[in-house]
Coordinates of C-alpha atoms in Angstrom, one line a residue:
M1 CA -19.6 -9.3 -32.9
S2 CA -17.4 -11.3 -31.7
E3 CA -14.2 -9.6 -30.0
K4 CA -10.5 -10.8 -28.8
I5 CA -9.8 -8.3 -25.2
P6 CA -6.8 -8.2 -23.5
L7 CA -7.4 -7.7 -20.2
P8 CA -5.2 -4.7 -18.1
N9 CA -1.8 -6.1 -16.7
I10 CA -1.6 -6.1 -13.2
T11 CA 0.2 -3.3 -12.5
K12 CA -1.7 -1.7 -9.0
S13 CA -2.1 -5.0 -7.5
I14 CA -5.3 -5.1 -4.3
I15 CA -7.6 -2.8 -4.3
R16 CA -10.1 -4.5 -2.0
E17 CA -14.0 -3.6 -2.9
A18 CA -15.0 -1.8 -0.4
V19 CA -13.2 0.7 -1.0
V20 CA -13.7 0.5 -4.9
D21 CA -16.8 -0.9 -6.2
S22 CA -16.2 -3.4 -9.0
S23 CA -18.2 -1.1 -11.2
L24 CA -14.6 1.2 -10.8
S25 CA -12.4 -0.9 -9.9
P26 CA -9.0 -0.2 -11.3
P27 CA -9.1 -2.8 -14.0
D28 CA -4.8 -3.5 -14.0
S29 CA -5.9 -4.0 -9.8
V30 CA -7.4 -7.3 -8.2
E31 CA -9.3 -8.2 -5.5
L32 CA -7.0 -10.5 -3.4
L33 CA -3.7 -11.4 -4.4
I34 CA -2.4 -14.2 -1.8
N35 CA 1.7 -15.0 -1.9
L36 CA 1.6 -13.3 -5.3
H37 CA 3.6 -9.0 -5.1
T38 CA 3.8 -7.1 -8.7
D39 CA 7.4 -6.0 -7.7
S40 CA 7.8 -6.1 -11.5
L41 CA 5.2 -4.3 -13.0
G42 CA 2.4 -5.2 -15.8
A43 CA 3.4 -9.3 -14.2
L44 CA 2.6 -11.1 -11.2
T45 CA 4.8 -14.0 -9.3
L46 CA 5.4 -15.8 -6.5
R47 CA 6.9 -15.0 -2.9
K48 CA 10.3 -16.7 -2.1
G49 CA 9.7 -18.8 0.6
L50 CA 11.4 -19.4 4.8
T51 CA 14.4 -21.6 4.8
L52 CA 15.5 -23.0 8.4
L53 CA 17.9 -21.1 10.6
G54 CA 19.7 -24.3 11.9
A55 CA 17.8 -26.6 14.0
S56 CA 14.8 -25.4 15.4
I57 CA 14.3 -24.9 18.9
G58 CA 12.0 -24.8 21.0
S59 CA 7.6 -26.0 20.7
V60 CA 6.9 -22.5 21.9
P61 CA 6.3 -19.0 20.5
V62 CA 9.9 -17.0 19.6
L63 CA 9.0 -13.5 21.9
G64 CA 11.9 -11.4 20.2
I65 CA 15.0 -12.3 18.2
G66 CA 18.4 -9.8 18.8
N67 CA 21.6 -9.4 16.8
Y68 CA 24.8 -8.5 18.3
R69 CA 27.7 -7.3 16.6
N70 CA 31.2 -6.0 17.2
N71 CA 32.3 -2.6 16.8
A72 CA 35.6 -4.3 14.7
G73 CA 33.4 -6.6 12.9
T74 CA 34.5 -9.6 14.4
N75 CA 31.8 -11.4 16.4
Y76 CA 28.6 -12.0 15.5
K77 CA 25.7 -13.3 16.4
A78 CA 21.5 -14.4 16.3
L79 CA 20.3 -13.8 18.9
A80 CA 16.5 -15.6 19.7
A81 CA 14.1 -15.4 22.3
V82 CA 12.7 -18.8 23.6
G83 CA 10.9 -19.9 26.2
T84 CA 12.4 -19.2 29.2
E85 CA 15.8 -18.7 28.1
I86 CA 17.7 -16.3 25.5
Y87 CA 19.3 -18.3 22.4
A88 CA 22.3 -17.6 20.0
F89 CA 23.1 -19.0 16.8
D90 CA 27.0 -18.1 15.3
G91 CA 26.8 -19.1 11.9
T92 CA 25.8 -23.5 12.7
S93 CA 23.7 -23.6 15.6
W94 CA 21.7 -21.9 18.4
S95 CA 23.2 -22.2 22.2
S96 CA 21.6 -20.9 25.6
V97 CA 22.6 -18.3 26.9
R98 CA 20.6 -16.7 28.4
S99 CA 17.7 -18.6 31.1
G100 CA 15.0 -17.8 33.7
L101 CA 13.6 -15.3 32.5
T102 CA 9.4 -15.1 32.5
S103 CA 8.4 -17.0 29.5
Q104 CA 5.8 -16.1 27.5
S105 CA 6.8 -12.3 28.0
R106 CA 9.0 -10.1 25.2
V107 CA 12.1 -9.5 24.9
R108 CA 13.8 -6.4 23.2
F109 CA 17.0 -5.9 21.9
T110 CA 18.9 -2.7 21.7
N111 CA 23.1 -2.0 20.7
L112 CA 25.7 0.3 22.3
V113 CA 29.4 0.5 23.2
D114 CA 29.8 -3.3 21.8
Y115 CA 27.2 -4.7 24.5
I116 CA 24.1 -6.2 23.2
F117 CA 20.5 -5.0 26.3
M118 CA 17.5 -6.3 26.9
V119 CA 15.1 -6.6 28.8
N120 CA 12.0 -9.0 29.6
G121 CA 9.2 -7.7 31.1
N122 CA 9.0 -4.8 34.4
G123 CA 7.4 -7.2 36.7
N124 CA 10.2 -9.6 35.4
Q125 CA 13.9 -9.9 35.0
G126 CA 16.1 -7.8 35.9
L127 CA 18.3 -5.9 32.7
G128 CA 21.0 -8.1 31.0
T129 CA 23.8 -6.6 28.3
Y130 CA 25.8 -9.9 26.5
N131 CA 29.3 -8.3 24.3
G132 CA 29.4 -11.6 21.8
S133 CA 30.3 -14.6 23.8
G134 CA 29.8 -16.8 27.4
S135 CA 26.0 -15.8 28.8
F136 CA 24.7 -12.4 29.6
G137 CA 25.2 -11.0 32.6
T138 CA 24.6 -7.3 34.4
T139 CA 27.5 -6.1 33.5
N140 CA 27.0 -1.7 31.2
A141 CA 23.6 -2.6 32.0
A142 CA 23.8 0.7 35.5
S143 CA 21.2 0.7 37.6
L144 CA 19.5 0.5 35.1
P145 CA 15.8 -1.0 35.8
A146 CA 13.4 -4.1 34.5
G147 CA 11.4 -2.9 31.9
D148 CA 9.4 -3.7 28.4
F149 CA 11.1 -1.4 25.9
I150 CA 14.2 -0.5 25.5
E151 CA 15.8 1.5 23.2
N152 CA 19.7 3.6 23.1
Y153 CA 19.2 7.9 21.8
R154 CA 21.4 10.7 22.3
S155 CA 23.9 7.9 23.2
R156 CA 21.5 7.2 26.7
I157 CA 19.6 3.8 27.4
W158 CA 16.1 4.5 27.1
V159 CA 13.9 1.9 29.1
G160 CA 9.5 2.6 29.6
K161 CA 7.7 0.2 31.8
S162 CA 4.6 0.3 30.7
S163 CA 2.9 0.4 35.0
D164 CA 3.6 3.1 35.2
D165 CA 4.0 4.9 32.1
K166 CA 8.1 6.1 33.4
V167 CA 10.9 5.7 31.2
Y168 CA 14.4 5.2 32.5
Y169 CA 16.9 7.1 30.5
S170 CA 20.8 6.4 31.5
D171 CA 23.9 9.2 32.2
V172 CA 25.4 10.2 28.6
V173 CA 28.0 7.1 27.8
T174 CA 31.5 7.3 28.4
T175 CA 34.6 8.0 26.5
D176 CA 35.3 4.5 27.8
G177 CA 32.4 3.1 27.1
T178 CA 30.4 2.8 30.4
I179 CA 27.5 3.5 30.8
T180 CA 25.9 4.7 34.5
G181 CA 23.1 6.5 35.8
G182 CA 19.6 5.0 35.6
T183 CA 17.6 5.8 38.2
S184 CA 15.8 9.1 37.1
F185 CA 13.0 9.4 34.3
I186 CA 10.8 11.1 33.3
Q187 CA 6.6 10.3 33.5
V188 CA 4.8 10.0 30.9
S189 CA 1.1 11.0 30.9
P190 CA 0.2 8.4 33.9
Q191 CA -2.7 6.3 34.4
D192 CA -4.3 8.1 31.4
G193 CA -5.9 5.1 30.2
E194 CA -4.1 4.3 28.5
K195 CA -0.5 2.1 28.6
L196 CA 3.2 2.8 26.8
T197 CA 3.1 0.4 24.7
G198 CA 6.5 1.8 22.7
L199 CA 9.0 3.2 22.2
K200 CA 11.6 4.4 19.1
R201 CA 13.3 7.1 18.6
H202 CA 13.4 9.2 15.6
P203 CA 16.4 11.9 14.3
R204 CA 14.6 14.1 16.0
A205 CA 13.2 12.4 19.1
L206 CA 12.4 10.0 20.4
L207 CA 9.4 8.7 20.4
V208 CA 7.2 6.5 23.3
F209 CA 4.1 5.0 21.9
K210 CA 0.3 4.8 23.9
Q211 CA -2.3 3.2 22.5
N212 CA -3.0 6.3 21.4
H213 CA -1.1 8.8 21.0
I214 CA 2.5 9.7 21.4
Y215 CA 4.9 11.6 23.3
R216 CA 8.5 13.1 22.0
I217 CA 10.6 13.2 24.3
F218 CA 13.4 15.8 22.8
S219 CA 16.0 15.9 25.5
I220 CA 15.6 15.1 29.7
N221 CA 14.8 18.5 30.4
S222 CA 12.1 18.7 27.0
T223 CA 9.4 16.4 27.0
D224 CA 5.4 17.1 25.5
P225 CA 3.1 17.8 28.1
D226 CA 0.8 16.5 26.2
P227 CA 0.2 14.7 22.9
S228 CA 1.1 15.4 20.0
I229 CA 0.1 13.0 17.6
K230 CA -3.3 11.4 17.4
R231 CA -2.2 7.5 16.6
G232 CA -0.7 5.3 18.6
T233 CA 0.1 1.5 18.5
Y234 CA -0.7 -1.6 20.5
S235 CA 2.0 -3.3 19.1
N236 CA 6.1 -2.5 20.2
E237 CA 7.5 -4.8 17.6
S238 CA 4.9 -3.2 14.8
I239 CA 6.9 0.1 14.6
I240 CA 8.7 -0.1 12.2
E241 CA 11.8 2.1 10.5
C242 CA 12.6 1.4 6.8
K243 CA 14.4 3.3 3.5
S244 CA 11.4 5.8 3.8
G245 CA 10.4 6.5 7.5
I246 CA 8.5 4.7 10.5
Y247 CA 5.5 2.9 9.9
Y248 CA 2.9 1.2 12.1
H249 CA -0.4 -0.3 12.8
H250 CA -3.3 1.0 14.8
P251 CA -6.6 -0.2 14.9
T252 CA -7.9 2.7 12.7
G253 CA -5.3 1.2 9.8
F254 CA -1.6 1.2 8.5
Y255 CA 0.6 4.1 9.0
K256 CA 3.4 6.1 8.1
F257 CA 4.7 7.9 11.2
N258 CA 4.6 12.1 11.2
F259 CA 6.1 14.1 12.9
D260 CA 4.3 17.2 13.1
G261 CA 0.3 16.8 12.0
E262 CA -1.3 14.1 10.8
Q263 CA -0.7 11.0 10.7
E264 CA -0.2 8.9 6.7
E265 CA -2.6 6.2 6.7
I266 CA -1.4 4.3 4.0
S267 CA -3.5 1.2 4.2
R268 CA -7.2 2.2 2.6
P269 CA -6.6 -0.2 -0.1
I270 CA -7.3 -3.1 2.2
I271 CA -9.3 -1.7 4.6
D272 CA -11.6 -4.5 5.4
I273 CA -8.1 -6.4 5.1
V274 CA -7.4 -4.7 9.0
Q275 CA -10.7 -4.1 10.4
A276 CA -10.6 -8.2 10.3
I277 CA -7.6 -8.4 12.9
P278 CA -9.2 -9.8 15.3
R279 CA -8.3 -6.4 18.9
S280 CA -7.3 -9.6 20.6
Y281 CA -3.6 -10.3 18.3
Y282 CA -3.0 -6.3 18.3
E283 CA -0.8 -6.3 21.0
N284 CA 0.9 -9.3 18.9
I285 CA 1.4 -8.3 15.4
S286 CA 5.0 -7.7 14.7
G287 CA 6.5 -5.6 11.7
W288 CA 9.5 -6.0 10.6
S289 CA 11.3 -4.5 6.5
D290 CA 13.8 -4.9 3.3
D291 CA 15.0 -2.4 0.6
D292 CA 11.6 -1.7 -0.6
H293 CA 9.1 -3.6 1.3
I294 CA 7.5 -3.2 4.9
Y295 CA 5.4 -6.7 6.8
W296 CA 2.8 -6.9 9.5
S297 CA 2.0 -9.8 11.0
V298 CA -1.4 -10.0 12.1
G299 CA -2.4 -13.5 12.9
D300 CA -5.4 -15.3 11.5
I301 CA -8.5 -13.3 9.5
T302 CA -11.9 -14.0 8.3
L303 CA -13.3 -12.3 4.8
N304 CA -16.3 -13.6 3.7
G305 CA -16.6 -16.0 5.9
V306 CA -13.2 -17.5 4.6
V307 CA -10.4 -17.8 7.2
F308 CA -7.4 -17.4 6.3
S309 CA -4.5 -18.3 8.8
N310 CA -1.1 -16.5 9.5
I311 CA -1.6 -13.6 7.3
V312 CA 1.2 -11.5 6.3
C313 CA -0.3 -7.3 5.4
V314 CA 2.6 -6.0 2.5
Q315 CA 3.5 -3.2 0.9
T316 CA 6.2 -2.3 -1.8
L317 CA 7.6 0.6 -0.9
S318 CA 8.5 1.6 -4.2
T319 CA 5.0 1.7 -6.1
K320 CA 2.9 1.3 -2.8
N321 CA 1.0 -1.2 -4.1
W322 CA -0.3 -4.3 -1.1
T323 CA -0.1 -7.7 -0.9
I324 CA -1.5 -10.6 1.1
Y325 CA 1.2 -13.3 2.2
S326 CA -0.2 -16.5 4.2
Y327 CA 2.6 -18.4 5.8
G328 CA 2.0 -22.0 6.7
S329 CA 2.5 -20.5 11.2
E330 CA 3.0 -17.6 12.4
I331 CA 5.0 -15.5 12.1
R332 CA 5.9 -13.6 15.3
S333 CA 8.8 -11.4 16.3
A334 CA 11.3 -11.3 13.1
G335 CA 15.0 -8.8 12.6
L336 CA 18.3 -8.7 10.7
Y337 CA 21.4 -10.9 10.9
D338 CA 24.2 -9.8 9.8
N339 CA 26.9 -13.0 9.7
G340 CA 29.9 -10.3 8.1
T341 CA 29.1 -11.8 4.7
L342 CA 25.3 -11.2 3.6
L343 CA 22.2 -9.4 6.0
R344 CA 19.9 -11.4 5.8
T345 CA 15.6 -11.2 8.1
I346 CA 15.2 -13.9 10.1
V347 CA 12.2 -14.2 11.4
G348 CA 10.7 -16.6 14.8
N349 CA 7.2 -18.2 14.5
D350 CA 4.7 -19.9 16.9
V351 CA 6.3 -23.3 18.0
G352 CA 10.6 -22.5 18.2
S353 CA 12.1 -22.1 15.1
V354 CA 14.5 -19.1 13.3
F355 CA 13.7 -18.4 9.7
T356 CA 15.9 -17.2 6.9
F357 CA 12.8 -15.0 5.6
D358 CA 12.7 -14.6 1.6
S359 CA 14.4 -18.0 1.1
G360 CA 13.7 -21.3 -0.8
T361 CA 11.1 -22.2 -2.5
T362 CA 8.8 -23.8 0.1
D363 CA 7.9 -23.2 3.8
N364 CA 11.0 -24.9 5.3
G365 CA 9.7 -27.7 3.6
T366 CA 5.9 -27.2 2.7
P367 CA 4.8 -26.6 -1.0
I368 CA 4.0 -22.8 -0.4
F369 CA 0.0 -21.8 -2.1
Y370 CA -1.3 -19.6 -4.0
D371 CA -4.3 -17.6 -5.5
L372 CA -5.8 -14.8 -7.3
Q373 CA -9.4 -12.7 -8.0
T374 CA -9.7 -10.7 -10.0
H375 CA -13.1 -8.0 -9.6
W376 CA -16.0 -8.0 -11.3
L377 CA -15.4 -7.6 -14.7
Y378 CA -18.1 -5.8 -17.6
F379 CA -15.7 -5.2 -20.6
S380 CA -19.1 -3.0 -22.2
Q381 CA -19.8 1.1 -21.3
V382 CA -23.4 0.0 -20.7
K383 CA -22.9 -2.4 -17.8
T384 CA -26.6 -4.7 -18.5
T385 CA -25.3 -5.8 -22.3
R386 CA -25.1 -8.5 -22.0
K387 CA -21.6 -11.4 -22.9
S388 CA -20.5 -15.0 -24.1
F389 CA -17.3 -16.2 -24.4
T390 CA -15.4 -19.7 -24.4
E391 CA -12.0 -19.9 -25.0
L392 CA -10.0 -17.8 -22.6
A393 CA -6.2 -17.7 -23.3
T394 CA -3.4 -17.7 -19.8
L395 CA -0.4 -16.4 -20.3
H396 CA 2.5 -17.7 -17.7
E397 CA 6.0 -18.8 -17.0
N398 CA 6.4 -22.7 -15.2
A399 CA 2.8 -22.8 -13.6
Q400 CA 2.1 -25.8 -14.9
G401 CA -0.1 -26.9 -11.7
G402 CA -1.9 -23.9 -11.0
N403 CA -6.1 -23.8 -11.5
L404 CA -8.2 -21.8 -13.4
S405 CA -12.4 -20.8 -12.7
Y406 CA -14.6 -18.4 -12.2
Q407 CA -17.8 -17.0 -11.5
I408 CA -20.3 -14.9 -12.9
D409 CA -23.2 -12.5 -12.6
N410 CA -24.4 -13.9 -8.8
D411 CA -22.5 -16.6 -8.3
G412 CA -21.6 -17.0 -4.1
P413 CA -19.0 -15.7 -3.0
N414 CA -17.1 -18.3 -3.4
Q415 CA -19.3 -21.0 -5.7
W416 CA -16.2 -21.0 -8.7
K417 CA -17.0 -22.6 -11.8
S418 CA -13.8 -25.3 -12.9
I419 CA -12.1 -23.6 -16.1
G420 CA -9.4 -26.2 -15.6
T421 CA -5.7 -26.9 -14.7
I422 CA -2.6 -25.0 -16.3
K423 CA -1.1 -28.2 -18.7
K424 CA 1.4 -25.5 -21.3
D425 CA 4.1 -23.2 -20.8
L426 CA 4.0 -20.1 -21.6
E427 CA 1.1 -20.3 -22.7
Q428 CA -2.4 -22.4 -22.6
I429 CA -6.5 -21.4 -24.4
D430 CA -9.4 -23.6 -22.4
S431 CA -12.3 -23.8 -23.2
L432 CA -15.9 -22.7 -21.4
N433 CA -19.5 -22.4 -21.6
A434 CA -19.9 -18.8 -20.7
K435 CA -23.5 -17.7 -21.6
S436 CA -25.5 -14.3 -21.2
F437 CA -23.2 -12.9 -18.5
M438 CA -23.0 -9.4 -16.9
R439 CA -20.6 -9.8 -15.0
I440 CA -17.3 -12.0 -14.4
R441 CA -14.7 -12.9 -12.7
F442 CA -11.8 -14.9 -12.7
R443 CA -9.1 -17.3 -10.8
L444 CA -6.0 -18.5 -10.4
S445 CA -4.9 -21.1 -7.8
G446 CA -3.2 -23.5 -6.6
S447 CA 0.5 -24.5 -4.7
S448 CA 4.3 -24.2 -5.8
S449 CA 7.6 -25.7 -4.3
G450 CA 9.1 -24.9 -7.4
S451 CA 11.0 -22.1 -9.2
P452 CA 8.8 -19.3 -8.3
F453 CA 6.4 -18.5 -11.4
I454 CA 5.4 -15.2 -13.3
F455 CA 1.4 -14.7 -14.1
R456 CA 1.4 -11.9 -16.7
G457 CA -2.4 -12.6 -17.4
W458 CA -5.9 -13.3 -19.2
E459 CA -7.2 -13.0 -23.0
L460 CA -10.9 -14.1 -24.3
L461 CA -11.1 -15.2 -26.6
N462 CA -14.0 -15.7 -29.7
I463 CA -16.2 -13.2 -27.2
L464 CA -19.5 -12.3 -27.8
I465 CA -21.2 -9.2 -27.0
E466 CA -25.4 -9.5 -26.6
G467 CA -26.9 -6.2 -26.7
E468 CA -28.8 -4.3 -23.6
I469 CA -30.9 -5.8 -22.0
K470 CA -34.8 -3.9 -22.6
K471 CA -37.1 -3.1 -19.3
P472 CA -40.2 -4.1 -20.5

């Protein structure tokens, strides 16, 4: 009997077959999404691009991004660490405001008392401060040491050193905004086989991350003697604070921080993607957030023999949906930039450029590649039933140029049969000759440099359910 079958609208995004077998996968989920998101539930939309902020700064990775804003709201600067220098962006161009740094060492920032404070590694240059004009100096640096990590918490500056697991702290800031002290410290489980990897303030404690544990400093007189949290991170930059809490990467997944007890794993739907992140990249993972998303740049990964470059794992907070973005260059750092008019996310890549994130229709002139792959689809309760069909309808807006293809039964993971190219707007019906198959899956792929298109799904026309395979 010939039938017409609309495929369910995609509302759950990626749920990998490493987690749920295709025979049980939710029909409104997919196996793979690259550079497409489900923020408008029921449709897929191409992501936005990257727009260069000012001119390219250098040719080496951007290893730190900061944002200076004075309390009066009259002075705004974006800061970027490139090579041996710190550059400030004044709304028009970048200029050097500190030089002589150790190249390829992470730079980290925190803001307090109308200064931005920075560190460049515990064996490198001393802590520096900047008030939005001139160059970095040492005003208000007090006696704080060079360090790897920096944070402000309860009116003190805190500096962490991975070499000896010490967290130094200043005195409480004075009423006239002066920082003093900085030689006192708390040593966190020294030389225990894990090094200090990050600092993050929380309303109830300063969190001290090691690779596999998290310690809590409640005050200069109260801290966890032993780790109460059996997770941690290899990358300070993977620690994200957003509207729903604090999140971070651990080799076993992405987690939401829970102040007491077991941490909440959020990445199970994409667990094989998480497992494909190379160990050599753990320390380089960078994260950021916006009003409804959290992002982690994880470098290059390989899935089923296919290499995916410059990958960013994205979760939509309101729906818990996951998708994957891929960029033309590797994102190595991220932060907010407030210019007094707009509050924007900016990201730095591996070759010295800073971009406005989620801006424009290309990645700095490079078209955006996209890829959608469904799960295996059976269309019958008895999965051994054979089917055939000859027409496929594609529903979309502005997706002209997209390539349609399919696989059946035992086709290899990278063996796709072409259906054709989308040429008509809103809907297009294509002919194909899929005969006597048990299972089938579909793909939409291509590149775009125009306004983000919307994909609303497929309908199978003239599908014939042939009957159950008879066993001898």
